[in-house]
XYZ file of C-alpha atoms in Angstrom:
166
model
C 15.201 34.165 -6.221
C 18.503 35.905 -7.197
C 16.645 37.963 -9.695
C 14.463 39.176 -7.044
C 17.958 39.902 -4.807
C 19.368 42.215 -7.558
C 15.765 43.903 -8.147
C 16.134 44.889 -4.364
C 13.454 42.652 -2.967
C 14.419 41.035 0.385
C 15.417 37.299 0.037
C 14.657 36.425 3.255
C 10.982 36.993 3.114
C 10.942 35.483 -0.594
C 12.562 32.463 1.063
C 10.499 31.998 3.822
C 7.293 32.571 1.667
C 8.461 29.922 -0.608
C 9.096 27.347 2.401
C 5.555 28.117 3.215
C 3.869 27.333 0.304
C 6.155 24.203 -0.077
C 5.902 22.965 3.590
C 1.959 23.237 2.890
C 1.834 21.344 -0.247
C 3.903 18.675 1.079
C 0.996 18.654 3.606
C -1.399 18.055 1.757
C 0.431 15.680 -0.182
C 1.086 13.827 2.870
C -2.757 13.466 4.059
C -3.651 12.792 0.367
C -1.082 9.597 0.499
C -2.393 8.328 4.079
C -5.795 7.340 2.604
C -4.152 6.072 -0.463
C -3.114 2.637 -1.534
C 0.768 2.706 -0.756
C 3.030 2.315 -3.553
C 6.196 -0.053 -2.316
C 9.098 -1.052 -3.876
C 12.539 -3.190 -2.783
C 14.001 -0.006 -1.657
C 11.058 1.312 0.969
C 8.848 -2.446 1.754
C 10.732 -3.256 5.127
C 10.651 0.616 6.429
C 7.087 1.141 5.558
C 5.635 -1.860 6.493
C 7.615 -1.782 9.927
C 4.874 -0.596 11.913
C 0.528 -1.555 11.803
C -1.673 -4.112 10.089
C -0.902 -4.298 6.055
C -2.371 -5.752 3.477
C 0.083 -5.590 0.194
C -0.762 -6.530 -3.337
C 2.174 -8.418 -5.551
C 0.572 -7.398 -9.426
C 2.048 -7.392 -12.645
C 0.602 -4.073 -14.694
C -0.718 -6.572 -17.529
C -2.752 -8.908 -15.631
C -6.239 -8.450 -16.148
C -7.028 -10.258 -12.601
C -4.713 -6.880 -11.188
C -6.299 -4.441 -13.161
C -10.004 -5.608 -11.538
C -8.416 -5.691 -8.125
C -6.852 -2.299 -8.282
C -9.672 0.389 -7.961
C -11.203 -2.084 -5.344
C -8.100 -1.445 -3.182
C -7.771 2.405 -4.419
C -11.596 2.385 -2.652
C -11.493 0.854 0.315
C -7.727 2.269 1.275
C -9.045 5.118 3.260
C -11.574 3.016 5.075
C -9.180 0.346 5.778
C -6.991 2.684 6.846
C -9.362 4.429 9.480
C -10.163 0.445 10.761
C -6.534 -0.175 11.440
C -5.702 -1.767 7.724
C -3.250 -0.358 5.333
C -2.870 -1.162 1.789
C 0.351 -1.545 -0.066
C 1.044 -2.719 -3.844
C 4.446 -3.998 -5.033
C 4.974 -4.375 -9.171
C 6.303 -7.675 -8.891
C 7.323 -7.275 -12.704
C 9.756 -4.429 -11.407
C 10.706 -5.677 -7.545
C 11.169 -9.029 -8.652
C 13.948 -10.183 -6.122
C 11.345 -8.776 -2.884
C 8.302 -10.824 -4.959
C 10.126 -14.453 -4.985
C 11.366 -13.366 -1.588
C 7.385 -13.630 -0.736
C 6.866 -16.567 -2.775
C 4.680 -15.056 -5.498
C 4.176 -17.550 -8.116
C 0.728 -15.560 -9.850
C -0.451 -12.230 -10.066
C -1.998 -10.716 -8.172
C -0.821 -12.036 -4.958
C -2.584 -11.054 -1.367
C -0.271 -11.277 1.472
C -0.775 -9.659 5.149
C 0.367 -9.834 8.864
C -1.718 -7.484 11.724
C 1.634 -6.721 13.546
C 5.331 -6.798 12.608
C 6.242 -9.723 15.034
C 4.312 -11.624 12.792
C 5.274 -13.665 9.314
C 3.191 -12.584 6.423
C 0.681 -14.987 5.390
C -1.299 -15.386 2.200
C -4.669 -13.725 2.327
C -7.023 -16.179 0.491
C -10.416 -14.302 0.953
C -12.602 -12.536 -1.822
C -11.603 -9.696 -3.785
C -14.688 -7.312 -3.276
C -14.407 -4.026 -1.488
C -17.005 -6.250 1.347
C -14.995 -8.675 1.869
C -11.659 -7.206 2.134
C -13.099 -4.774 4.477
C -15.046 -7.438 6.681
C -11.588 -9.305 6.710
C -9.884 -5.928 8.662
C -12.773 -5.795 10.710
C -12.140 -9.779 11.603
C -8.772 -9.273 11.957
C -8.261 -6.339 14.712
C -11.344 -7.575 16.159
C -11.175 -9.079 19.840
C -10.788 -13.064 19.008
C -12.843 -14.056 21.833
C -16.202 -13.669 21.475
C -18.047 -13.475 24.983
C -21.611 -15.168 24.793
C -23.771 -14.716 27.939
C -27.244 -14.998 26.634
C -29.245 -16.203 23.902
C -29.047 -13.151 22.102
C -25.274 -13.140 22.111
C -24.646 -16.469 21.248
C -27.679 -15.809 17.737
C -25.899 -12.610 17.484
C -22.062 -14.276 17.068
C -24.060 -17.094 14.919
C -25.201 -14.260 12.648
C -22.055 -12.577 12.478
C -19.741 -15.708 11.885
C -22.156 -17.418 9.001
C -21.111 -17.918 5.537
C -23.679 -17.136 3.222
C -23.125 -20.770 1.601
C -24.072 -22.465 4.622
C -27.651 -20.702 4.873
């Protein structure tokens, strides 16, 4: 920019061109992140996590389990995220002093809460883009189920089967 001063060009206007083009690719940057699976460390877990419904992922980067998981979360983020869910993933190899703070004895490690009054809990359900979707739909999902008819209460008995019990 100071070359352009000396040539005679007008700084200001450089300036505010270049704030611009930066405040617009931090944009874009921005809505880019939002559908993507979080990245969290020691220094930003409590802040980001302080607000919403999460879902975070303790890995280590060699664990084959981790590496399977991954691109299930990196494809259901944006989906979660329009349900209410958001996905986070800690390297528990790295952010070892947050990881024992959750307990994580294994990679990878599931843990969740669906409000920050709540303690995080260990999220035991499959590892399938289906079923960690159809667990945000359960969770932000009225828990009372109001059955007044047939129809509801076959509908509810649909909806609340496990496929081993059929």
């Amino acid at each position: 920019l100071l070359c352009h001063w000396f040539l005679g060009w007008n700084p200001p206007v450089t300036m505010v061109g270049l704030v611009k083009v930066v405040a617009a690719a931090m944009s874009v940057v921005a809505l880019a992140r939002a559908s993507e699976v979080q990245v969290l460390s020691g220094d930003n877990f409590h802040d980001a996590t302080s607000e919403g419904f999460w879902l975070v992922e303790f890995y280590a980067p060699w664990c084959g389990h981790c590496k399977r998981l991954n691109p299930v979360l990196d494809e259901v983020a944006e989906e979660a995220r329009e349900k209410g869910m958001l996905i986070g993933k800690v390297d528990a190899t790295a952010h070892a002093k947050l990881s024992e703070s959750f307990g994580v004895r294994g990679y990878p490690t599931l843990k969740f809460r669906t409000s920050p009054n709540e303690e995080w809990k260990a999220y035991s359900g499959g590892r399938k883009a289906k079923d960690i979707l159809g667990f945000a739909d359960r969770m932000l999902k009225d828990p009372l189920t109001h059955v007044t008819s047939k129809a509801d209460l076959d509908e509810f008995l649909e909806s609340t089967a496990n496929e081993e019990w059929k």
